[in-house]
């Protein structure tokens, strides 16, 4: 590590995308030195063997499962999955009763069987000929030239794991608090439907979020999101909810705190009266993509009723990667050509593996050790104790202080983001997880900022005609299509519920009980779209 580099960094940026494993995105990139899936790696299902292959389809026809139980089947195989579920029934909520349910041995044998059978978000199951797509790896230089260029120009990490073997929401909570407060599943309707609204207006951490910690030390921070959906080739409509921010689920973070990414360039290029960059007063910036069609989006051929997340910039599996490549390009080029470039560190990482095959195992992890509230036990499936990390995900680290073409084998997880930031600012850890996490400072080895870093990146590649997702026409019974009972769509609705209650409290509006009573009436995609419009209008009026 260069002491000069660590001292020079004034701004840490994080861009977190969606749902891809390391092997899926970079396993056939051809980058020398990467630890990737061997050529003979395979899974079997129903008498058929599915080998790792390349290229990958531009998008998946159905959403691979990535809930906690999906990941368990993928990592441990269908037989071990069945034995585990039988032993540790979901009804056994008491942690003492579940003490014997340790995570089974991992052999990465269940990805194909999981993809063939999972119906986590009701997007249907794949056709037999598509099952092998779960084992596919992108031809990274050809299909993902933006990510490939950054991976070869700066540092790529081949041992960055998601925080737990499970879905988007708890993994994203880890990047903001080094914990998910015991949550290992997606938000769902049910007894815990108001988990964000009733727990102090937001998802709570026992030790607070990183934003609480920054506030306590009087450090400023910024949040941005691709709200206007400026990068997709076929952007979803605003009433499909892709602009709803996941970080706004957290206590003390309102949707009004998240700036539109359209402001990013002006903000980062601003200067004070003395000519110094104004943005150096924001040591931490977190950027979210547009999540695409989170509500009603018809499935090809009418199969499945769940959301597809198409037309966004998150790179969700059923969307193509074009929008996300455009987002990465914009964020990098904006920072690269700004006055804070030489004092910046950009972390590009994916929240979880999205159900895609990866050849690495899952390592042991430090349990966060923060208090698990009684309510959180409803959000913890099969008594998971957080003693293991999740599947590997892509991570590319960008700074002019990083040597070109570096391949890093250090083990990281999402708590490494917090460890990197807090150790720079002289702050203490939030949990035992970030206490144990490796930080990124050893990657900054240059004695001075490089002068050969590209000012522009290649343009994203549009999928060839006919190889992309189908848009389809909305069926006649659109207004009757039910929402899935769990998943991102449910979580986004709860962010809106939290927002409506917060705004009502600030403006002397309706009582929370009345707002929640109306919220409980939301059952269909049309109901959800109407609610999106209602809350958006309230925000626009601020």
Short mmCIF file of C-alpha atoms in Angstrom, two decimals:
data_model
loop_
_atom_site.label_atom_id
_atom_site.label_comp_id
_atom_site.label_asym_id
_atom_site.label_seq_id
_atom_site.Cartn_x
_atom_site.Cartn_y
_atom_site.Cartn_z
CA UNK A 1 0.00 0.00 0.00
CA UNK A 2 1.15 3.51 -0.82
CA UNK A 3 0.75 5.76 2.21
CA UNK A 4 0.63 8.71 -0.16
CA UNK A 5 -2.28 7.14 -2.01
CA UNK A 6 -4.36 6.49 1.09
CA UNK A 7 -3.68 10.00 2.33
CA UNK A 8 -4.60 11.47 -1.05
CA UNK A 9 -8.02 9.83 -1.39
CA UNK A 10 -10.81 12.27 -0.57
CA UNK A 11 -13.78 10.56 -2.22
CA UNK A 12 -14.96 6.94 -2.16
CA UNK A 13 -17.70 6.05 -4.65
CA UNK A 14 -19.69 2.80 -4.73
CA UNK A 15 -21.83 1.62 -7.65
CA UNK A 16 -23.75 -1.56 -6.82
CA UNK A 17 -25.46 -3.49 -9.60
CA UNK A 18 -27.67 -6.58 -9.54
CA UNK A 19 -27.62 -10.36 -9.55
CA UNK A 20 -24.64 -11.87 -11.35
CA UNK A 21 -21.97 -14.30 -10.21
CA UNK A 22 -18.28 -13.78 -10.83
CA UNK A 23 -17.97 -16.66 -13.28
CA UNK A 24 -21.08 -15.52 -15.14
CA UNK A 25 -19.61 -12.06 -15.85
CA UNK A 26 -15.84 -12.59 -15.82
CA UNK A 27 -15.19 -16.34 -15.84
CA UNK A 28 -14.50 -16.38 -19.59
CA UNK A 29 -13.03 -12.89 -19.85
CA UNK A 30 -9.60 -14.25 -20.69
CA UNK A 31 -7.98 -11.96 -18.12
CA UNK A 32 -4.72 -13.68 -17.07
CA UNK A 33 -4.48 -14.84 -13.48
CA UNK A 34 -8.18 -14.98 -12.63
CA UNK A 35 -9.44 -18.00 -10.69
CA UNK A 36 -12.36 -19.14 -12.83
CA UNK A 37 -14.52 -22.18 -13.54
CA UNK A 38 -12.57 -25.06 -15.11
CA UNK A 39 -13.55 -26.13 -18.61
CA UNK A 40 -15.03 -29.42 -17.36
CA UNK A 41 -17.23 -27.86 -14.65
CA UNK A 42 -20.84 -29.04 -14.92
CA UNK A 43 -24.17 -29.63 -13.20
CA UNK A 44 -26.70 -32.38 -13.85
CA UNK A 45 -30.47 -32.35 -13.75
CA UNK A 46 -33.05 -34.93 -14.82
CA UNK A 47 -30.45 -37.08 -16.58
CA UNK A 48 -28.92 -34.18 -18.52
CA UNK A 49 -25.44 -32.74 -17.95
CA UNK A 50 -24.96 -29.01 -18.34
CA UNK A 51 -21.39 -27.80 -18.77
CA UNK A 52 -19.98 -24.33 -18.29
CA UNK A 53 -20.16 -22.59 -21.65
CA UNK A 54 -19.69 -19.25 -23.37
CA UNK A 55 -21.08 -16.88 -24.55
CA UNK A 56 -24.00 -16.26 -22.24
CA UNK A 57 -27.44 -15.28 -23.51
CA UNK A 58 -27.98 -11.54 -23.51
CA UNK A 59 -30.76 -12.04 -20.97
CA UNK A 60 -32.50 -14.91 -19.22
CA UNK A 61 -35.96 -16.09 -20.20
CA UNK A 62 -37.02 -16.54 -16.56
CA UNK A 63 -35.62 -15.24 -13.30
CA UNK A 64 -33.14 -17.64 -11.65
CA UNK A 65 -33.97 -18.23 -8.00
CA UNK A 66 -31.75 -16.47 -5.51
CA UNK A 67 -33.61 -16.64 -2.22
CA UNK A 68 -31.88 -18.27 0.75
CA UNK A 69 -33.25 -21.74 -0.03
CA UNK A 70 -32.51 -21.33 -3.74
CA UNK A 71 -28.89 -20.56 -2.94
CA UNK A 72 -28.71 -23.49 -0.54
CA UNK A 73 -29.86 -25.88 -3.27
CA UNK A 74 -27.46 -24.33 -5.79
CA UNK A 75 -24.47 -24.59 -3.50
CA UNK A 76 -25.17 -27.90 -1.77
CA UNK A 77 -27.15 -29.90 -4.34
CA UNK A 78 -30.74 -31.06 -4.47
CA UNK A 79 -30.28 -34.05 -2.13
CA UNK A 80 -28.55 -32.08 0.62
CA UNK A 81 -31.13 -29.35 0.19
CA UNK A 82 -33.95 -31.83 0.76
CA UNK A 83 -32.35 -33.27 3.88
CA UNK A 84 -31.71 -29.81 5.29
CA UNK A 85 -35.27 -28.63 4.78
CA UNK A 86 -36.67 -31.78 6.34
CA UNK A 87 -34.47 -31.35 9.41
CA UNK A 88 -34.97 -27.62 9.85
CA UNK A 89 -38.59 -26.95 9.04
CA UNK A 90 -39.59 -23.39 8.44
CA UNK A 91 -42.01 -23.54 11.37
CA UNK A 92 -39.11 -23.98 13.80
CA UNK A 93 -38.52 -20.29 14.49
CA UNK A 94 -36.76 -20.74 17.82
CA UNK A 95 -32.99 -20.40 17.41
CA UNK A 96 -32.30 -22.94 20.18
CA UNK A 97 -34.44 -25.55 18.46
CA UNK A 98 -32.56 -24.91 15.21
CA UNK A 99 -29.09 -25.04 16.71
CA UNK A 100 -28.24 -28.24 14.85
CA UNK A 101 -29.01 -26.85 11.40
CA UNK A 102 -25.51 -25.90 10.28
CA UNK A 103 -24.93 -25.08 6.62
CA UNK A 104 -24.43 -28.28 4.57
CA UNK A 105 -21.20 -29.02 2.69
CA UNK A 106 -20.86 -27.04 -0.55
CA UNK A 107 -20.17 -28.71 -3.91
CA UNK A 108 -21.85 -26.23 -6.33
CA UNK A 109 -23.90 -29.05 -7.86
CA UNK A 110 -27.43 -27.64 -7.68
CA UNK A 111 -27.50 -24.60 -9.96
CA UNK A 112 -29.16 -26.39 -12.88
CA UNK A 113 -31.74 -28.18 -10.73
CA UNK A 114 -32.57 -24.95 -8.94
CA UNK A 115 -33.01 -22.99 -12.17
CA UNK A 116 -35.20 -25.71 -13.63
CA UNK A 117 -37.59 -25.69 -10.68
CA UNK A 118 -37.45 -22.38 -8.79
CA UNK A 119 -40.49 -20.11 -8.85
CA UNK A 120 -39.26 -17.53 -6.34
CA UNK A 121 -40.83 -14.47 -7.98
CA UNK A 122 -43.42 -16.24 -10.13
CA UNK A 123 -41.68 -15.57 -13.44
CA UNK A 124 -42.20 -19.15 -14.61
CA UNK A 125 -39.70 -21.96 -15.15
CA UNK A 126 -37.38 -22.21 -18.16
CA UNK A 127 -37.92 -24.36 -21.20
CA UNK A 128 -35.77 -27.54 -21.14
CA UNK A 129 -33.46 -26.10 -23.78
CA UNK A 130 -32.76 -23.04 -21.65
CA UNK A 131 -31.77 -24.76 -18.40
CA UNK A 132 -28.09 -24.80 -19.34
CA UNK A 133 -28.05 -21.00 -19.59
CA UNK A 134 -27.54 -20.88 -15.83
CA UNK A 135 -24.03 -22.31 -16.41
CA UNK A 136 -23.12 -19.82 -19.15
CA UNK A 137 -20.42 -17.15 -18.96
CA UNK A 138 -20.40 -13.92 -20.92
CA UNK A 139 -17.78 -13.41 -23.60
CA UNK A 140 -16.74 -10.39 -21.59
CA UNK A 141 -14.58 -8.51 -24.13
CA UNK A 142 -17.32 -8.78 -26.76
CA UNK A 143 -20.54 -8.61 -24.74
CA UNK A 144 -19.43 -6.42 -21.81
CA UNK A 145 -16.69 -4.13 -23.17
CA UNK A 146 -17.18 -1.44 -20.51
CA UNK A 147 -16.72 -3.81 -17.56
CA UNK A 148 -13.89 -5.61 -19.36
CA UNK A 149 -11.98 -2.39 -20.02
CA UNK A 150 -12.15 -1.29 -16.40
CA UNK A 151 -11.17 -4.77 -15.18
CA UNK A 152 -8.05 -4.70 -17.36
CA UNK A 153 -7.17 -1.04 -16.74
CA UNK A 154 -7.44 -1.19 -12.96
CA UNK A 155 -8.04 -4.02 -10.42
CA UNK A 156 -10.40 -6.97 -10.57
CA UNK A 157 -11.16 -8.97 -7.41
CA UNK A 158 -11.80 -12.69 -7.89
CA UNK A 159 -12.63 -13.47 -4.25
CA UNK A 160 -15.28 -10.86 -3.45
CA UNK A 161 -18.29 -12.67 -2.02
CA UNK A 162 -21.78 -11.44 -1.33
CA UNK A 163 -22.47 -11.01 2.37
CA UNK A 164 -24.71 -14.08 2.65
CA UNK A 165 -26.04 -16.84 0.36
CA UNK A 166 -29.34 -15.18 -0.41
CA UNK A 167 -31.25 -12.39 -2.12
CA UNK A 168 -30.88 -8.71 -2.91
CA UNK A 169 -32.32 -6.97 0.15
CA UNK A 170 -30.24 -8.45 2.98
CA UNK A 171 -27.11 -8.27 0.84
CA UNK A 172 -27.69 -4.60 0.10
CA UNK A 173 -28.38 -3.95 3.77
CA UNK A 174 -24.91 -5.35 4.52
CA UNK A 175 -23.19 -2.76 2.33
CA UNK A 176 -24.93 -0.04 4.34
CA UNK A 177 -24.50 -1.46 7.84
CA UNK A 178 -22.23 -4.56 7.93
CA UNK A 179 -25.35 -6.49 8.95
CA UNK A 180 -28.88 -7.25 7.84
CA UNK A 181 -30.23 -7.35 11.40
CA UNK A 182 -30.86 -11.07 11.05
CA UNK A 183 -32.71 -10.87 7.72
CA UNK A 184 -31.80 -13.51 5.12
CA UNK A 185 -34.88 -13.46 2.85
CA UNK A 186 -36.72 -10.96 0.68
CA UNK A 187 -39.47 -8.69 2.01
CA UNK A 188 -42.87 -10.34 1.89
CA UNK A 189 -46.52 -9.64 2.54
CA UNK A 190 -47.83 -11.22 5.73
CA UNK A 191 -47.60 -10.60 9.43
CA UNK A 192 -44.36 -8.69 8.90
CA UNK A 193 -45.72 -6.62 6.01
CA UNK A 194 -45.12 -3.35 7.82
CA UNK A 195 -41.58 -4.19 8.91
CA UNK A 196 -40.17 -0.95 7.53
CA UNK A 197 -43.00 1.39 8.49
CA UNK A 198 -43.48 0.24 12.09
CA UNK A 199 -39.88 -0.14 13.18
CA UNK A 200 -39.10 3.52 13.66
CA UNK A 201 -39.82 4.44 10.03
CA UNK A 202 -37.15 2.36 8.42
CA UNK A 203 -35.00 -0.74 8.50
CA UNK A 204 -32.96 -0.58 11.68
CA UNK A 205 -29.47 -1.72 12.58
CA UNK A 206 -28.60 -2.31 16.22
CA UNK A 207 -25.50 -0.14 15.78
CA UNK A 208 -26.88 2.19 13.14
CA UNK A 209 -26.08 2.43 9.43
CA UNK A 210 -22.89 3.80 7.92
CA UNK A 211 -24.83 7.02 7.26
CA UNK A 212 -25.68 7.34 10.95
CA UNK A 213 -22.01 6.83 11.77
CA UNK A 214 -20.93 9.46 9.24
CA UNK A 215 -23.49 11.90 10.59
CA UNK A 216 -22.24 11.35 14.13
CA UNK A 217 -18.72 12.31 13.01
CA UNK A 218 -20.04 15.22 10.92
CA UNK A 219 -18.93 13.68 7.63
CA UNK A 220 -21.16 14.48 4.67
CA UNK A 221 -22.33 11.88 2.16
CA UNK A 222 -24.27 11.64 -1.08
CA UNK A 223 -26.77 9.17 -2.53
CA UNK A 224 -27.66 9.04 -6.23
CA UNK A 225 -29.91 6.87 -8.36
CA UNK A 226 -30.55 6.54 -12.09
CA UNK A 227 -34.09 7.80 -11.57
CA UNK A 228 -34.61 9.05 -15.12
CA UNK A 229 -33.50 5.69 -16.56
CA UNK A 230 -31.10 7.35 -18.96
CA UNK A 231 -29.13 4.33 -20.17
CA UNK A 232 -31.53 1.52 -21.13
CA UNK A 233 -32.21 0.91 -24.82
CA UNK A 234 -35.88 0.38 -23.93
CA UNK A 235 -36.45 2.23 -20.66
CA UNK A 236 -39.32 1.09 -18.49
CA UNK A 237 -42.05 3.59 -17.59
CA UNK A 238 -41.91 5.48 -14.31
CA UNK A 239 -45.08 3.77 -13.01
CA UNK A 240 -43.24 0.43 -13.11
CA UNK A 241 -41.17 1.59 -10.16
CA UNK A 242 -37.55 1.28 -11.27
CA UNK A 243 -36.75 4.66 -9.71
CA UNK A 244 -37.65 3.52 -6.20
CA UNK A 245 -34.49 3.38 -4.12
CA UNK A 246 -33.62 0.37 -1.97
CA UNK A 247 -31.40 2.39 0.35
CA UNK A 248 -34.45 4.50 1.23
CA UNK A 249 -35.72 1.51 3.22
CA UNK A 250 -33.19 2.37 5.93
CA UNK A 251 -34.10 4.41 8.97
CA UNK A 252 -33.16 8.09 8.61
CA UNK A 253 -32.92 7.80 4.81
CA UNK A 254 -35.89 9.24 2.94
CA UNK A 255 -36.48 9.07 -0.79
CA UNK A 256 -35.99 12.82 -0.91
CA UNK A 257 -32.36 12.29 0.22
CA UNK A 258 -31.53 10.38 -2.96
CA UNK A 259 -30.52 12.72 -5.79
CA UNK A 260 -31.22 12.05 -9.43
CA UNK A 261 -28.05 10.90 -11.17
CA UNK A 262 -28.61 13.68 -13.70
CA UNK A 263 -27.19 16.03 -11.02
CA UNK A 264 -24.00 14.02 -10.55
CA UNK A 265 -21.84 15.73 -13.19
CA UNK A 266 -22.69 19.25 -12.02
CA UNK A 267 -22.16 18.31 -8.38
CA UNK A 268 -18.81 16.65 -8.87
CA UNK A 269 -17.43 19.42 -11.10
CA UNK A 270 -18.44 22.29 -8.82
CA UNK A 271 -15.72 24.41 -7.25
CA UNK A 272 -15.63 26.68 -4.24
CA UNK A 273 -14.70 30.35 -4.46
CA UNK A 274 -11.05 29.47 -3.85
CA UNK A 275 -11.07 27.06 -6.80
CA UNK A 276 -10.96 23.88 -4.75
CA UNK A 277 -13.36 21.06 -5.71
CA UNK A 278 -16.54 21.38 -3.70
CA UNK A 279 -17.13 17.63 -3.79
CA UNK A 280 -14.21 16.81 -1.49
CA UNK A 281 -16.55 17.55 1.41
CA UNK A 282 -18.44 14.32 0.56
CA UNK A 283 -16.08 11.46 1.43
CA UNK A 284 -18.70 8.80 0.62
CA UNK A 285 -21.08 8.44 -2.33
CA UNK A 286 -23.35 5.47 -3.02
CA UNK A 287 -25.00 5.09 -6.44
CA UNK A 288 -27.99 2.89 -7.28
CA UNK A 289 -29.15 1.82 -10.75
CA UNK A 290 -32.65 2.02 -12.14
CA UNK A 291 -34.22 -1.32 -11.21
CA UNK A 292 -36.42 -1.55 -14.32
CA UNK A 293 -39.98 -2.84 -14.49
CA UNK A 294 -40.45 -3.82 -10.86
CA UNK A 295 -44.20 -3.98 -11.29
CA UNK A 296 -46.41 -5.23 -14.10
CA UNK A 297 -44.31 -6.49 -17.01
CA UNK A 298 -45.87 -9.31 -19.06
CA UNK A 299 -43.91 -12.52 -19.34
CA UNK A 300 -43.05 -13.89 -22.81
CA UNK A 301 -45.88 -16.10 -23.99
CA UNK A 302 -47.90 -15.24 -20.89
CA UNK A 303 -45.88 -17.55 -18.59
CA UNK A 304 -45.54 -16.31 -15.05
CA UNK A 305 -46.98 -13.24 -13.41
CA UNK A 306 -43.98 -11.84 -11.56
CA UNK A 307 -41.88 -8.78 -12.44
CA UNK A 308 -39.06 -8.99 -14.97
CA UNK A 309 -37.07 -5.83 -14.13
CA UNK A 310 -36.52 -5.14 -17.82
CA UNK A 311 -35.74 -1.69 -19.19
CA UNK A 312 -33.44 -0.59 -16.37
CA UNK A 313 -29.74 -0.18 -15.65
CA UNK A 314 -29.34 -2.74 -12.85
CA UNK A 315 -28.41 -5.66 -15.18
CA UNK A 316 -31.08 -7.86 -13.64
CA UNK A 317 -30.96 -11.32 -15.31
CA UNK A 318 -34.16 -10.89 -17.33
CA UNK A 319 -32.96 -7.51 -18.61
CA UNK A 320 -30.03 -7.13 -20.96
CA UNK A 321 -26.74 -5.65 -19.75
CA UNK A 322 -26.82 -2.64 -22.07
CA UNK A 323 -28.30 -0.20 -19.55
CA UNK A 324 -25.91 -1.26 -16.80
CA UNK A 325 -22.91 -0.98 -19.10
CA UNK A 326 -24.06 2.53 -19.97
CA UNK A 327 -24.42 3.39 -16.30
CA UNK A 328 -20.92 2.11 -15.47
CA UNK A 329 -19.49 4.08 -18.40
CA UNK A 330 -21.24 7.28 -17.30
CA UNK A 331 -20.18 7.01 -13.67
CA UNK A 332 -16.55 6.26 -14.55
CA UNK A 333 -16.24 8.95 -17.22
CA UNK A 334 -17.89 11.55 -14.98
CA UNK A 335 -15.44 10.86 -12.16
CA UNK A 336 -12.48 10.47 -14.54
CA UNK A 337 -13.00 13.90 -16.07
CA UNK A 338 -13.77 15.68 -12.80
CA UNK A 339 -11.51 17.65 -10.46
CA UNK A 340 -11.62 14.84 -7.86
CA UNK A 341 -10.33 12.09 -10.17
CA UNK A 342 -6.83 12.00 -8.73
CA UNK A 343 -8.21 11.71 -5.20
CA UNK A 344 -10.94 9.15 -5.94
CA UNK A 345 -11.63 5.45 -5.35
CA UNK A 346 -14.52 3.82 -7.24
CA UNK A 347 -15.89 0.41 -6.22
CA UNK A 348 -18.07 -1.36 -8.80
CA UNK A 349 -19.67 -4.45 -7.29
CA UNK A 350 -22.76 -6.66 -7.61
CA UNK A 351 -25.13 -7.30 -4.72
CA UNK A 352 -25.51 -11.08 -5.09
CA UNK A 353 -25.08 -13.90 -7.58
CA UNK A 354 -28.61 -13.93 -8.97
CA UNK A 355 -28.75 -17.73 -9.12
CA UNK A 356 -25.94 -18.02 -11.69
CA UNK A 357 -23.29 -20.74 -11.43
CA UNK A 358 -19.99 -19.97 -9.78
CA UNK A 359 -17.15 -22.40 -9.24
CA UNK A 360 -15.82 -21.06 -5.93
CA UNK A 361 -17.08 -22.25 -2.59
CA UNK A 362 -18.40 -20.04 0.17
CA UNK A 363 -15.94 -19.24 2.97
CA UNK A 364 -16.61 -18.94 6.66
CA UNK A 365 -17.44 -15.48 7.92
CA UNK A 366 -17.50 -13.48 11.11
CA UNK A 367 -21.05 -13.30 12.42
CA UNK A 368 -22.04 -9.63 12.77
CA UNK A 369 -22.82 -10.13 16.45
CA UNK A 370 -25.37 -7.35 16.61
CA UNK A 371 -28.65 -7.91 18.42
CA UNK A 372 -31.32 -9.74 16.42
CA UNK A 373 -34.69 -8.27 17.34
CA UNK A 374 -37.61 -10.61 17.90
CA UNK A 375 -39.38 -9.21 14.85
CA UNK A 376 -36.38 -9.99 12.69
CA UNK A 377 -36.79 -13.70 13.37
CA UNK A 378 -39.76 -13.59 11.03
CA UNK A 379 -37.30 -12.42 8.39
CA UNK A 380 -34.76 -15.16 9.12
CA UNK A 381 -35.42 -18.44 7.34
CA UNK A 382 -34.12 -21.73 8.76
CA UNK A 383 -32.20 -20.02 11.56
CA UNK A 384 -29.31 -18.87 9.39
CA UNK A 385 -26.50 -17.64 11.65
CA UNK A 386 -24.41 -15.64 9.11
CA UNK A 387 -21.34 -17.78 9.71
CA UNK A 388 -20.69 -18.13 5.97
CA UNK A 389 -20.44 -15.65 3.12
CA UNK A 390 -22.42 -15.86 -0.10
CA UNK A 391 -21.46 -16.69 -3.68
CA UNK A 392 -18.68 -14.79 -5.47
CA UNK A 393 -19.72 -11.65 -7.30
CA UNK A 394 -17.88 -9.38 -9.76
CA UNK A 395 -15.94 -6.50 -8.24
CA UNK A 396 -13.76 -3.99 -10.09
CA UNK A 397 -11.83 -1.34 -8.17
CA UNK A 398 -10.88 1.88 -9.95
CA UNK A 399 -8.40 4.59 -8.97
CA UNK A 400 -5.43 6.30 -10.62
CA UNK A 401 -3.43 5.01 -7.65
CA UNK A 402 -4.03 1.35 -8.67
CA UNK A 403 -1.60 -0.41 -11.02
CA UNK A 404 -2.96 -1.34 -14.42
CA UNK A 405 -4.22 -4.90 -14.86
CA UNK A 406 -4.02 -6.00 -11.23
CA UNK A 407 -5.73 -9.27 -10.25
CA UNK A 408 -6.51 -9.41 -6.55
CA UNK A 409 -7.13 -12.73 -4.78
CA UNK A 410 -7.92 -11.17 -1.38
CA UNK A 411 -11.16 -12.31 0.22
CA UNK A 412 -13.69 -9.49 0.48
CA UNK A 413 -17.38 -9.16 1.16
CA UNK A 414 -19.75 -6.18 1.16
CA UNK A 415 -18.58 -5.17 4.63
CA UNK A 416 -15.22 -4.41 3.02
CA UNK A 417 -16.82 -1.23 1.68
CA UNK A 418 -17.51 -0.06 5.23
CA UNK A 419 -14.09 -1.21 6.44
CA UNK A 420 -12.39 0.75 3.66
CA UNK A 421 -14.32 3.93 4.46
CA UNK A 422 -14.15 3.83 8.25
CA UNK A 423 -10.43 3.02 8.34
CA UNK A 424 -9.77 5.97 6.07
CA UNK A 425 -11.77 8.34 8.27
CA UNK A 426 -10.53 6.99 11.60
CA UNK A 427 -13.95 5.68 12.59
CA UNK A 428 -14.69 2.52 14.52
CA UNK A 429 -16.39 -0.58 13.05
CA UNK A 430 -20.13 -1.15 13.05
CA UNK A 431 -20.18 -4.92 13.70
CA UNK A 432 -17.87 -7.89 14.05
CA UNK A 433 -18.28 -8.49 10.30
CA UNK A 434 -16.60 -5.26 9.16
CA UNK A 435 -14.12 -5.58 12.02
CA UNK A 436 -12.88 -8.78 10.37
CA UNK A 437 -13.27 -7.61 6.75
CA UNK A 438 -10.32 -6.85 4.51
CA UNK A 439 -10.19 -3.30 3.20
CA UNK A 440 -9.08 -2.11 -0.24
CA UNK A 441 -6.19 0.12 0.72
CA UNK A 442 -3.46 -2.43 -0.16
CA UNK A 443 -4.58 -2.14 -3.82
CA UNK A 444 -3.36 1.46 -4.01
CA UNK A 445 0.31 0.79 -4.72
CA UNK A 446 1.28 3.63 -7.04
CA UNK A 447 3.53 6.38 -5.67
CA UNK A 448 1.71 8.98 -7.77
CA UNK A 449 -1.57 8.99 -9.71
CA UNK A 450 -1.29 7.34 -13.11
CA UNK A 451 -1.46 9.54 -16.20
CA UNK A 452 -2.47 6.76 -18.62
CA UNK A 453 -6.02 6.06 -17.38
CA UNK A 454 -8.58 6.22 -20.20
CA UNK A 455 -10.75 9.33 -20.32
CA UNK A 456 -13.49 7.47 -22.21
CA UNK A 457 -14.65 3.86 -22.35
CA UNK A 458 -16.06 1.79 -25.22
CA UNK A 459 -19.75 2.13 -25.92
CA UNK A 460 -22.05 -0.61 -24.59
CA UNK A 461 -23.01 -3.31 -27.08
CA UNK A 462 -26.64 -3.67 -28.10
CA UNK A 463 -27.84 -7.29 -28.24
CA UNK A 464 -28.36 -8.51 -31.81
CA UNK A 465 -31.92 -8.28 -33.00
CA UNK A 466 -33.94 -11.30 -31.91
CA UNK A 467 -31.55 -12.29 -29.11
CA UNK A 468 -32.97 -9.96 -26.47
CA UNK A 469 -35.99 -10.15 -24.20
CA UNK A 470 -39.48 -10.01 -25.66
CA UNK A 471 -41.62 -7.05 -24.70
CA UNK A 472 -44.98 -8.70 -25.44
CA UNK A 473 -48.41 -7.16 -25.19
CA UNK A 474 -50.17 -6.79 -21.89
CA UNK A 475 -52.86 -9.45 -21.44
CA UNK A 476 -56.47 -8.34 -21.19
CA UNK A 477 -56.60 -9.13 -17.48
CA UNK A 478 -53.69 -6.86 -16.58
CA UNK A 479 -55.59 -5.26 -13.72
CA UNK A 480 -56.26 -8.67 -12.20
CA UNK A 481 -52.68 -9.96 -12.20
CA UNK A 482 -51.68 -10.52 -8.55
CA UNK A 483 -48.41 -9.28 -7.13
CA UNK A 484 -45.86 -11.86 -5.98
CA UNK A 485 -46.01 -12.41 -2.24
CA UNK A 486 -42.31 -11.70 -1.75
CA UNK A 487 -39.37 -10.19 -3.56
CA UNK A 488 -38.11 -6.82 -4.73
CA UNK A 489 -41.54 -5.54 -5.76
CA UNK A 490 -42.86 -6.04 -2.23
CA UNK A 491 -39.80 -4.33 -0.79
CA UNK A 492 -40.19 -1.33 -3.08
CA UNK A 493 -43.83 -0.99 -2.07
CA UNK A 494 -42.75 -0.84 1.56
CA UNK A 495 -40.27 1.91 0.71
CA UNK A 496 -43.20 3.87 -0.71
CA UNK A 497 -45.27 3.13 2.40
CA UNK A 498 -42.43 4.39 4.60
CA UNK A 499 -42.16 7.48 2.40
CA UNK A 500 -45.88 8.26 2.55
CA UNK A 501 -45.90 7.99 6.35
CA UNK A 502 -42.78 10.17 6.65
CA UNK A 503 -44.26 12.85 4.41
CA UNK A 504 -47.57 12.75 6.28
CA UNK A 505 -45.78 13.23 9.59
CA UNK A 506 -43.79 16.18 8.26
CA UNK A 507 -46.82 17.87 6.73
CA UNK A 508 -49.45 17.03 9.35
CA UNK A 509 -51.21 14.61 7.03
CA UNK A 510 -53.08 11.36 7.54
CA UNK A 511 -52.43 9.05 10.47
CA UNK A 512 -50.05 6.15 9.89
CA UNK A 513 -52.77 3.65 10.77
CA UNK A 514 -55.00 4.98 7.97
CA UNK A 515 -52.16 4.94 5.46
CA UNK A 516 -51.31 1.34 6.33
CA UNK A 517 -54.96 0.30 6.12
CA UNK A 518 -55.08 1.54 2.53
CA UNK A 519 -51.71 -0.04 1.79
CA UNK A 520 -53.06 -3.44 2.79
CA UNK A 521 -55.56 -3.20 -0.06
CA UNK A 522 -52.79 -3.38 -2.70
CA UNK A 523 -53.11 -6.78 -4.36
CA UNK A 524 -52.48 -6.44 -8.11
CA UNK A 525 -49.85 -4.94 -10.39
CA UNK A 526 -52.33 -2.25 -11.35
CA UNK A 527 -52.83 -1.39 -7.67
CA UNK A 528 -49.07 -1.17 -7.27
CA UNK A 529 -48.63 1.08 -10.30
CA UNK A 530 -51.33 3.41 -9.00
CA UNK A 531 -49.61 3.59 -5.62
CA UNK A 532 -46.28 4.35 -7.31
CA UNK A 533 -47.96 7.27 -9.06
CA UNK A 534 -49.54 8.54 -5.86
CA UNK A 535 -46.31 8.65 -3.87
CA UNK A 536 -44.30 10.01 -6.80
CA UNK A 537 -46.74 12.91 -7.07
CA UNK A 538 -46.24 13.62 -3.37
CA UNK A 539 -42.46 13.69 -3.85
CA UNK A 540 -42.68 15.85 -6.97
CA UNK A 541 -44.72 18.39 -5.00
CA UNK A 542 -41.94 18.93 -2.44
#
